[in-house]
mmCIF file of C-alpha atoms in Angstrom:
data_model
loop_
_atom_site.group_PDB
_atom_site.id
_atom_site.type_symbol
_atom_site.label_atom_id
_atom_site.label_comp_id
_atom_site.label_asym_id
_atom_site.label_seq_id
_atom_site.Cartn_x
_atom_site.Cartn_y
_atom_site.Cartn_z
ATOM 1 C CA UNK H 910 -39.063 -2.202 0.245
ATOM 2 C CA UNK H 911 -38.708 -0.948 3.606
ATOM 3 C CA UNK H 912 -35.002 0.580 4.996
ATOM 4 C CA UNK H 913 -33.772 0.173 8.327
ATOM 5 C CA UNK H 914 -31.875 3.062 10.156
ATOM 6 C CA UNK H 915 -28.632 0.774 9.761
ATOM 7 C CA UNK H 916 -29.650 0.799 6.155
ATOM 8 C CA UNK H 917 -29.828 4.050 5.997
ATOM 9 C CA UNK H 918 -26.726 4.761 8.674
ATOM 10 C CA UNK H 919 -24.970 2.874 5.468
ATOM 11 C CA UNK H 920 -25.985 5.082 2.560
ATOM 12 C CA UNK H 921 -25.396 8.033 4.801
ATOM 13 C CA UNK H 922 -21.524 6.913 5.284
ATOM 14 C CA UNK H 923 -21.380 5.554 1.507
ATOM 15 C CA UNK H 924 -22.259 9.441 0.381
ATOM 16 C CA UNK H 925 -20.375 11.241 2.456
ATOM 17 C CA UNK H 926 -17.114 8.877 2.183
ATOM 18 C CA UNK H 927 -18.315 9.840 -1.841
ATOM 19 C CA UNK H 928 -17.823 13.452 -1.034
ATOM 20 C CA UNK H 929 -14.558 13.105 0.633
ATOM 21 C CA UNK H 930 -12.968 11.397 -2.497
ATOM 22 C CA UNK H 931 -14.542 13.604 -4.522
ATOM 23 C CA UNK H 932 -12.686 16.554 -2.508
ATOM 24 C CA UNK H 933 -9.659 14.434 -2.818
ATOM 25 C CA UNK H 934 -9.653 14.112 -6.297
ATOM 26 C CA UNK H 935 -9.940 17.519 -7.225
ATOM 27 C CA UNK H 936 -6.820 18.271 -4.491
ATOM 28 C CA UNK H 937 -4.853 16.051 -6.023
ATOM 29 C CA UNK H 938 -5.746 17.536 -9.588
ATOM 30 C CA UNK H 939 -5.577 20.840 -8.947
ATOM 31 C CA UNK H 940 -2.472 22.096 -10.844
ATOM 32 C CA UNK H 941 -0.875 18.685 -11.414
ATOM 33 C CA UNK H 942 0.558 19.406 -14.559
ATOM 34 C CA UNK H 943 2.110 23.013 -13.186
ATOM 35 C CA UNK H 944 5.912 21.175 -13.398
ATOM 36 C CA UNK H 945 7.994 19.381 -15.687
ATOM 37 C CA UNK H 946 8.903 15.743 -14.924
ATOM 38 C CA UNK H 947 11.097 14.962 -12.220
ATOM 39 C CA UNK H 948 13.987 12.567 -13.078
ATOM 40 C CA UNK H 949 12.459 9.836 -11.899
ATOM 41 C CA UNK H 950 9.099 10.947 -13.665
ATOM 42 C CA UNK H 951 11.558 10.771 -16.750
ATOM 43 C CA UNK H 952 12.766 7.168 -15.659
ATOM 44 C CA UNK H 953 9.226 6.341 -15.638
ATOM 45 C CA UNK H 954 8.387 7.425 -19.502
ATOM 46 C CA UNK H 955 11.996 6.036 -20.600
ATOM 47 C CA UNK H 956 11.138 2.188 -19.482
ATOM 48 C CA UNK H 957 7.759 2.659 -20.432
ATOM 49 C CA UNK H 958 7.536 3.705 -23.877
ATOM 50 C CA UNK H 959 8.509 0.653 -25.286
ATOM 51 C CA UNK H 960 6.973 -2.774 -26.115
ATOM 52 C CA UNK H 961 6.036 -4.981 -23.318
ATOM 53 C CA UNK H 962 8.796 -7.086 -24.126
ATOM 54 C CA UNK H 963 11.109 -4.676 -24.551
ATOM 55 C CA UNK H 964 9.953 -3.285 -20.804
ATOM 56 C CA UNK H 965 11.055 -6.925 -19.042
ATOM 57 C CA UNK H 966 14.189 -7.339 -20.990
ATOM 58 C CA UNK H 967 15.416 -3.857 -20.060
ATOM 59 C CA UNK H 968 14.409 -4.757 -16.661
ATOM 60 C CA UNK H 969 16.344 -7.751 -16.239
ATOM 61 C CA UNK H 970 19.566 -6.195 -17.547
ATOM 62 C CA UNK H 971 19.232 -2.986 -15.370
ATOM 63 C CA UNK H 972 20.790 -2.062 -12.351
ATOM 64 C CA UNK H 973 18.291 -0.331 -9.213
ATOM 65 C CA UNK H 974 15.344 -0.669 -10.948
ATOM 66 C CA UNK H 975 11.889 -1.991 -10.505
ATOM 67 C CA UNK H 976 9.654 -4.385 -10.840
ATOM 68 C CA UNK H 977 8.019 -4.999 -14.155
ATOM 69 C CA UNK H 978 4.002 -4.345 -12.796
ATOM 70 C CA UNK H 979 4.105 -0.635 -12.938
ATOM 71 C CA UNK H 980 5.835 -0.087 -16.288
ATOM 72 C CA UNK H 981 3.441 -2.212 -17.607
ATOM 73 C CA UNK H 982 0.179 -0.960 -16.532
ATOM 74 C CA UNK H 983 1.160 2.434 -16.970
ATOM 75 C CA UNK H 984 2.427 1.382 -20.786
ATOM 76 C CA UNK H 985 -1.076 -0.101 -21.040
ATOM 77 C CA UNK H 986 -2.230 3.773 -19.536
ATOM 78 C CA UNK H 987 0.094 5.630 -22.547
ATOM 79 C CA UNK H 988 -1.425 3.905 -25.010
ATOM 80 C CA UNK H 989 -4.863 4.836 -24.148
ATOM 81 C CA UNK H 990 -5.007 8.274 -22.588
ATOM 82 C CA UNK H 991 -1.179 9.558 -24.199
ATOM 83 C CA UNK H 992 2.082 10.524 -22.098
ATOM 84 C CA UNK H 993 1.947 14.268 -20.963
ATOM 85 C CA UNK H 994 3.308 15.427 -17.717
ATOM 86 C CA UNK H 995 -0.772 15.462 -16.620
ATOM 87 C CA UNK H 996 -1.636 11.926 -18.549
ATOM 88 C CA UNK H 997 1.434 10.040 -16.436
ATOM 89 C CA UNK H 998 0.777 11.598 -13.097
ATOM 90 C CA UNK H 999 -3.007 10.653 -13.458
ATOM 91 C CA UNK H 1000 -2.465 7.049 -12.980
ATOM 92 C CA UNK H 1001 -0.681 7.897 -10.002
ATOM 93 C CA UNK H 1002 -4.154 9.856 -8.791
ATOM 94 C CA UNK H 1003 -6.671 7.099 -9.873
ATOM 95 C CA UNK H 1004 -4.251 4.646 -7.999
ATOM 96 C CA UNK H 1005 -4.305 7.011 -4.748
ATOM 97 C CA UNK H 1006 -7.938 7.502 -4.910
ATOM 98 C CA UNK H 1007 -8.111 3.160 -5.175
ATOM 99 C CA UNK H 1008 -6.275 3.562 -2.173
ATOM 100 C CA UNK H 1009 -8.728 5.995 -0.290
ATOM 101 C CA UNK H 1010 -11.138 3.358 -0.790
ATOM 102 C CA UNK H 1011 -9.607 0.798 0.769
ATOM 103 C CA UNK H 1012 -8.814 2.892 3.294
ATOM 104 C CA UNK H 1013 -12.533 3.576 4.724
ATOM 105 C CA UNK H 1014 -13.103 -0.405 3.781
ATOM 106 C CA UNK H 1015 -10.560 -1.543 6.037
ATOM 107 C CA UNK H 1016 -11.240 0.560 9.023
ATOM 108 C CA UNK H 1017 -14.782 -0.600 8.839
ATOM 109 C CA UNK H 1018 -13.303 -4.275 8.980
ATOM 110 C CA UNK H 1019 -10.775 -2.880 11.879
ATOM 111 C CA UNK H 1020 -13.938 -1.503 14.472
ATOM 112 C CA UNK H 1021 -16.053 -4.625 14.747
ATOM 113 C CA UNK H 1022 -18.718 -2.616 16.686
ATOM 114 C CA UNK H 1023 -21.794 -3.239 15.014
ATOM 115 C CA UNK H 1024 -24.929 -0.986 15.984
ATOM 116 C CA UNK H 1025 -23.120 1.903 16.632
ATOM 117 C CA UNK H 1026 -24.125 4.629 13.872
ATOM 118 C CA UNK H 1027 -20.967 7.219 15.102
ATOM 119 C CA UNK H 1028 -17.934 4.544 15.262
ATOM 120 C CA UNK H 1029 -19.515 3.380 11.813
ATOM 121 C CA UNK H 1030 -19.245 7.002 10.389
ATOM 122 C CA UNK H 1031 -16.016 7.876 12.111
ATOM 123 C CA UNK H 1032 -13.943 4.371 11.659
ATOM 124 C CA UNK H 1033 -14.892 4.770 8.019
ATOM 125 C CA UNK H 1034 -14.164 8.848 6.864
ATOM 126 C CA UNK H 1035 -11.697 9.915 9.204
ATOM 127 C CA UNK H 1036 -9.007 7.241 8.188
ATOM 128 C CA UNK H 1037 -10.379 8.860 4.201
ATOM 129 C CA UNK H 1038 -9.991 12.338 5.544
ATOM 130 C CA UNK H 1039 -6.354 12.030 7.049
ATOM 131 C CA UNK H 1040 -4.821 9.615 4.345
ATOM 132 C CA UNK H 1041 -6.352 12.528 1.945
ATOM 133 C CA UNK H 1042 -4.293 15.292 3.287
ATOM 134 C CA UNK H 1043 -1.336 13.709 4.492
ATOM 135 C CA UNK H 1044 1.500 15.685 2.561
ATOM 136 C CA UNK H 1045 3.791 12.498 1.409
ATOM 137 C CA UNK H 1046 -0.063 10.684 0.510
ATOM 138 C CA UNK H 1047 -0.770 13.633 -1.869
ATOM 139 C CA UNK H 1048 2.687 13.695 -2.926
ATOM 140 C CA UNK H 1049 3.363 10.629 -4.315
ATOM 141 C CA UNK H 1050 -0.714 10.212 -5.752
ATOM 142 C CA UNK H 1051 0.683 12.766 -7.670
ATOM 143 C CA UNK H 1052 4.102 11.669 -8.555
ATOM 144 C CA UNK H 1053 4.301 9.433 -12.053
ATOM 145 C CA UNK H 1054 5.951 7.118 -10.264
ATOM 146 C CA UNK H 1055 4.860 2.948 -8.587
ATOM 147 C CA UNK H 1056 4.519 4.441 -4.790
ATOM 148 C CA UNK H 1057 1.016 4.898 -5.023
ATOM 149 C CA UNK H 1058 0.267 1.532 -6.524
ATOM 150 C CA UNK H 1059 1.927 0.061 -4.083
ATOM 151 C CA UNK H 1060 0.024 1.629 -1.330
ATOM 152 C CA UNK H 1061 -2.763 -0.219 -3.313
ATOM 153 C CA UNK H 1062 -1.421 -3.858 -2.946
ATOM 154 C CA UNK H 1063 -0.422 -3.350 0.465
ATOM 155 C CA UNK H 1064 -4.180 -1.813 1.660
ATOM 156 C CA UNK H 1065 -6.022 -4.460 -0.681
ATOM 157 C CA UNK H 1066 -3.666 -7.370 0.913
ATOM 158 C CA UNK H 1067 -4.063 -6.161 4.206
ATOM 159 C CA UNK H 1068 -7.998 -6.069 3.975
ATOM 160 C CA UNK H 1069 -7.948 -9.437 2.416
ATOM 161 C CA UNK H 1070 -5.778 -10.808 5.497
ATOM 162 C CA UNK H 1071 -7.943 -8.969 7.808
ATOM 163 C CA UNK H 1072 -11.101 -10.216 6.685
ATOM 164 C CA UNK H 1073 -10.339 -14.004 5.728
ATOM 165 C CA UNK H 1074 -7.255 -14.690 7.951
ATOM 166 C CA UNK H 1075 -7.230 -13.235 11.021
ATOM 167 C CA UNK H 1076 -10.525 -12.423 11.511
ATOM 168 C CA UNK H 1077 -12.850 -16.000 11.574
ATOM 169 C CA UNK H 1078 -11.265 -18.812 13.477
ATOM 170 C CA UNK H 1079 -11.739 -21.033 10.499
ATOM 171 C CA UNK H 1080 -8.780 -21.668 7.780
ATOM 172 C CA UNK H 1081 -9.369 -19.534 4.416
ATOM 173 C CA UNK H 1082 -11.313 -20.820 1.812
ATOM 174 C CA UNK H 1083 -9.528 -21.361 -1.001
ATOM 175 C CA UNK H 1084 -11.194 -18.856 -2.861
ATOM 176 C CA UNK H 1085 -9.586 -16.201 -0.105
ATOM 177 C CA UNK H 1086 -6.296 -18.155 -0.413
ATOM 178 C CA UNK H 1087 -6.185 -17.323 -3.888
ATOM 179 C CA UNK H 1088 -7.203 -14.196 -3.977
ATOM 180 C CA UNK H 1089 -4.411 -13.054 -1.350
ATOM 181 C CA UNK H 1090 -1.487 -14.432 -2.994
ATOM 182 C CA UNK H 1091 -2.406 -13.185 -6.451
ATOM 183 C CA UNK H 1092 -2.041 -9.549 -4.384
ATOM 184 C CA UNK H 1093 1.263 -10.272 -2.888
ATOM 185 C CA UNK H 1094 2.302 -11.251 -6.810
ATOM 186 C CA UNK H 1095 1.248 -8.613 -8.200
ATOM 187 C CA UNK H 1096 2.846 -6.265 -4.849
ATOM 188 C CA UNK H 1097 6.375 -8.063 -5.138
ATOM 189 C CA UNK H 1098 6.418 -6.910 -8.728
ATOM 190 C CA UNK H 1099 5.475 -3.849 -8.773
ATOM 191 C CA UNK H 1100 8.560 -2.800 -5.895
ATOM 192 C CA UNK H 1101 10.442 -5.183 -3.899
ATOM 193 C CA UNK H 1102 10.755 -3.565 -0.852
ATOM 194 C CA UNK H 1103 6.330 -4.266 -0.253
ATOM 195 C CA UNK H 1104 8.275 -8.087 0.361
ATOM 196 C CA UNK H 1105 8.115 -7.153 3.628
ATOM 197 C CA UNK H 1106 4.775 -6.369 4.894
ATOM 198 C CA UNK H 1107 4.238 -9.761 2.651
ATOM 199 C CA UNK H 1108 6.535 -11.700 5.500
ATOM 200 C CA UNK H 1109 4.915 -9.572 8.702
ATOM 201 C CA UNK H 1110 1.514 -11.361 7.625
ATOM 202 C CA UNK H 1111 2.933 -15.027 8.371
ATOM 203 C CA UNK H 1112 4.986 -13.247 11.617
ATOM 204 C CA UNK H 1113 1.314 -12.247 12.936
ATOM 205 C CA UNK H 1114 -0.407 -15.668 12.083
ATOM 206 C CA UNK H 1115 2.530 -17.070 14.301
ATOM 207 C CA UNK H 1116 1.599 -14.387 17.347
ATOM 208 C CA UNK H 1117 -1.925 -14.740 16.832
ATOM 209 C CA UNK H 1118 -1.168 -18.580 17.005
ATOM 210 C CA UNK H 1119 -3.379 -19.420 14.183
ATOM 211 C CA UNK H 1120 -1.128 -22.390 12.855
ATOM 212 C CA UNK H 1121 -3.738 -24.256 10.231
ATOM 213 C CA UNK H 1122 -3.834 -20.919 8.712
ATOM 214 C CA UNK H 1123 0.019 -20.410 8.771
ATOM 215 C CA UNK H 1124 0.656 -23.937 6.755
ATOM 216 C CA UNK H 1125 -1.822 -22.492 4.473
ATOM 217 C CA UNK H 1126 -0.353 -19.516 4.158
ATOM 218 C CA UNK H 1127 3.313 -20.893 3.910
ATOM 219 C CA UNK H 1128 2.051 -23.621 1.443
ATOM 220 C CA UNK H 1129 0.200 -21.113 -1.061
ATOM 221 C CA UNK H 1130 2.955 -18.655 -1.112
ATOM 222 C CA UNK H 1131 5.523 -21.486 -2.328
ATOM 223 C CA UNK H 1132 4.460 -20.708 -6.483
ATOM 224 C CA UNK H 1133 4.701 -17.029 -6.298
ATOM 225 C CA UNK H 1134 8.398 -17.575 -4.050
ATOM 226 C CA UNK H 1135 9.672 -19.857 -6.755
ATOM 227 C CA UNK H 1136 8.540 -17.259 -9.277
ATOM 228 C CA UNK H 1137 10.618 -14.527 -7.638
ATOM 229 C CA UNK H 1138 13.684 -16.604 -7.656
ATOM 230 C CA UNK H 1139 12.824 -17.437 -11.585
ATOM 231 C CA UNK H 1140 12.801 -13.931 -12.176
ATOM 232 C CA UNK H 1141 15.966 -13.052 -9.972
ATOM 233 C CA UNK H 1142 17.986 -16.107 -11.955
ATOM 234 C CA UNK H 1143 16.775 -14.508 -15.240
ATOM 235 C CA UNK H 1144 17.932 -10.957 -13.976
ATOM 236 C CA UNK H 1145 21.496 -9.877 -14.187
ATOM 237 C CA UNK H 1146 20.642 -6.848 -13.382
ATOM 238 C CA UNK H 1147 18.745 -7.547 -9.868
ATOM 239 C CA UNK H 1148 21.759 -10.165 -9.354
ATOM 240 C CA UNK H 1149 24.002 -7.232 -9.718
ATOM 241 C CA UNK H 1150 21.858 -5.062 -6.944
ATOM 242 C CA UNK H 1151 21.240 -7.462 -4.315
ATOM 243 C CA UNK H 1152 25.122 -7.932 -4.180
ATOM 244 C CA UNK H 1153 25.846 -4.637 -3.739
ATOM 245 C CA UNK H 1154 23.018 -4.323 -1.064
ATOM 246 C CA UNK H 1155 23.518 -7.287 0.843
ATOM 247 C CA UNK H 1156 27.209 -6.732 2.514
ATOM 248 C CA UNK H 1157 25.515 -2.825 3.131
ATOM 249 C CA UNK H 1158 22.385 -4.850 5.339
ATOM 250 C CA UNK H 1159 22.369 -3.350 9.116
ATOM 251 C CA UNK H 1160 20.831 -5.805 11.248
ATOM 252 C CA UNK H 1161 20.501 -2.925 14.223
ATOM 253 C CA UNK H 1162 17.849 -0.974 14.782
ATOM 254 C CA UNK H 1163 17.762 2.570 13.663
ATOM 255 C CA UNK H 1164 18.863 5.242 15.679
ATOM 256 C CA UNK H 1165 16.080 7.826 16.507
ATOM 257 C CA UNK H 1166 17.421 10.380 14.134
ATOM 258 C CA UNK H 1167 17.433 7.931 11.251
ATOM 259 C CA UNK H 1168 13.908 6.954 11.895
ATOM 260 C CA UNK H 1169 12.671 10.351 12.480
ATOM 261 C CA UNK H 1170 14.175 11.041 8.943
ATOM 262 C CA UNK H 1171 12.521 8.181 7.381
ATOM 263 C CA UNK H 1172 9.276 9.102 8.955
ATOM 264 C CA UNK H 1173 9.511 12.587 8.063
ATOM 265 C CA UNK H 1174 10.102 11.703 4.089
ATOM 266 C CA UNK H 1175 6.934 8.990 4.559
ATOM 267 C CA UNK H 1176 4.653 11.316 5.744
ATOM 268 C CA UNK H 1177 5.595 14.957 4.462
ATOM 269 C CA UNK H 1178 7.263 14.047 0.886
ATOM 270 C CA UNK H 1179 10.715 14.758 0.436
ATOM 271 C CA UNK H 1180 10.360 18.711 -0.149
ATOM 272 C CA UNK H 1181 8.966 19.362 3.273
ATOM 273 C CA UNK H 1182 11.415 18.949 6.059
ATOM 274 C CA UNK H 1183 11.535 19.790 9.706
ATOM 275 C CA UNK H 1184 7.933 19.470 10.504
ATOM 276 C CA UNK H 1185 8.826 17.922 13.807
ATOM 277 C CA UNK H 1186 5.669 18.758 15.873
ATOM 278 C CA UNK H 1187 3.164 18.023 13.904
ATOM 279 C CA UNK H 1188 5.097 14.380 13.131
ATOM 280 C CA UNK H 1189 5.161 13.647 16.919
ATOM 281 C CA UNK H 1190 1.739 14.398 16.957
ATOM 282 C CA UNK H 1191 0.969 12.281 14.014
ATOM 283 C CA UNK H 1192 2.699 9.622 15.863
ATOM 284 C CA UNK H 1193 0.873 10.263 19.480
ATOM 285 C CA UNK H 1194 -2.436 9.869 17.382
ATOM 286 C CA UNK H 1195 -1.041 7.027 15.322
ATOM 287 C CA UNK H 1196 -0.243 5.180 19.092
ATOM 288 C CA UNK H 1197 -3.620 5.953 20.560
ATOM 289 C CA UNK H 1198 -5.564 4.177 17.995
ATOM 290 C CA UNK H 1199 -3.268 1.173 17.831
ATOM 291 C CA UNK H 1200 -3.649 0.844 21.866
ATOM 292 C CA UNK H 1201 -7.483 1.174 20.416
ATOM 293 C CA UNK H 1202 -7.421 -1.268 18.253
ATOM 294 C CA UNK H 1203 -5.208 -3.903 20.649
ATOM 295 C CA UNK H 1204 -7.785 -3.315 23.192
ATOM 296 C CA UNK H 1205 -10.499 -4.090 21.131
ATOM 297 C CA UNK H 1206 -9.079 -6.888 18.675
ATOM 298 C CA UNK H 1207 -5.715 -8.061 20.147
ATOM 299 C CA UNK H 1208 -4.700 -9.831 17.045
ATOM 300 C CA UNK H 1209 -5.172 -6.979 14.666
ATOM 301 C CA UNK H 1210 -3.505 -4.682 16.682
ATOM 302 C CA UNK H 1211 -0.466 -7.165 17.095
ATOM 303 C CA UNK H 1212 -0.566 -6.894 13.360
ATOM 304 C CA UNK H 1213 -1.041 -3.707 12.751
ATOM 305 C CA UNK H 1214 1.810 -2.994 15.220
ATOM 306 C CA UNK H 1215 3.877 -5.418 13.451
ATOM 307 C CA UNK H 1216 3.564 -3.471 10.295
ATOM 308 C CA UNK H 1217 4.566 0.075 11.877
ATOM 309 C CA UNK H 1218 8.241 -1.572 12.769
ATOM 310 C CA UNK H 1219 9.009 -2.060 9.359
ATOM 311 C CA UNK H 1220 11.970 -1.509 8.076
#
């Protein structure tokens, strides 16, 4: 069987994107059992180590804490590969290098240019490359803690949406619908705050003025939504901290310090500080690809830009 350059463009990108997560895995690795567990590391091992049941009804009674997803996966995890500082933290690492994945997949669905071997190669690794060495990325793949899982749902959801939603001008199949809101399930419960890029997807099928795929969307999102509010009635716990969050809600928009703080602890961790510079470059770079992408693919960009004003 013969192979075409693009065939072989393919397996060229495939090995080298290979490499990088190979390099990435032994980064995030290296050492990862050098400290003891943070608090929240504890927090982690304290709602996990019980039954499953045990893990929702402590859950429901408890006040600021998460979803049930994580605890029980990384139960699940315990069970099979034991609880050390290095055992916990590597589900956090698998769950990063998931996300690396989907990283590379979703540019690829991001540059439609097809025929051109270097956009191919470089729309593909370099998102890999820079999610890779990002400081808060390797920092929380490394941390025994939901973050990186999270970054999971939101890249998987957001390559589903990308690829059956926004991309063809037909309505999803059903298959697609499916698929999409068993994601955004499985995302709402493993933290509540990933609620929100959940909401910015109907907010860009409004700008993108696909409304056949918004009723859709709206429509299939109704049994997960009821779900939520099941769980929220069942938890006295969550009842307890959405009261005390609620009259605490700032509608305004967040001053420049307060976003350059929030930015700082997204993309450095929380133990590196004041690494203004390089986060206004980060940020130039960040703006020139989504002026890229909106000149290229209008409604991705919108919803890609969308996503970066966030809360």
């Amino acid at each position: 069987m013969k192979t075409t350059p693009d065939d072989r463009q393919k397996l060229y990108v495939t090995l080298a994107s290979c490499l990088l997560l190979a390099l990435a895995w032994g980064l995030w690795l290296w050492r990862l059992d050098a400290s003891d567990l943070t608090f929240d590391e504890t927090a982690t091992y304290f709602v996990a180590h019980r039954p499953p049941l045990e893990i929702l009804q402590y859950l429901q009674r408890a006040i600021r804490e998460h979803p049930p997803v994580y605890y029980l996966l990384i139960r699940c995890w315990m069970t099979l590969v034991g609880a050390s500082e290095f055992s916990l933290r590597a589900f956090s690492v698998s769950a990063g290098m998931i996300a690396l994945a989907l990283t590379g997949r979703l540019g690829r669905l991001i540059d439609t240019r097809r025929g051109d071997d270097l956009m191919l190669a470089t729309s593909t690794l370099i998102p890999i490359a820079l999610l890779a060495v990002t400081p808060g990325m390797v920092f929380y793949a490394r941390d025994a803690r939901m973050y990186s899982l999270g970054v999971v749902w939101t890249l998987l959801a957001a390559t589903l949406f990308l690829r059956d939603w926004l991309r063809p001008a037909a309505p999803p199949r059903p298959r697609a619908v499916a698929a999409l809101v068993a994601v955004h399930a499985l995302a709402l419960f493993t933290h509540y705050y990933l609620l929100f890029p959940i909401l910015i997807q109907a907010l860009a099928l409004l700008v993108a003025r696909r409304r056949r795929a918004f009723a859709i969307w709206c429509a299939a999102h109704v049994p997960p939504a009821i779900f939520g509010l099941i769980w929220l009635a069942l938890s006295p716990g969550l009842q307890m901290t959405t009261d005390s969050l609620v009259p605490r809600l700032n509608l305004h928009l967040p001053t420049v310090a307060q976003a350059t703080w929030m930015m700082d602890r997204l993309l450095f961790s929380p133990i590196i500080f004041e690494r203004r510079n390089l986060l206004y470059g980060l940020l130039a770079l960040t703006a020139a690809g989504l002026l890229l992408v909106l000149w290229h693919r209008w409604r991705a960009g919108t919803w890609m830009a969308l996503m970066l004003m966030l809360p």
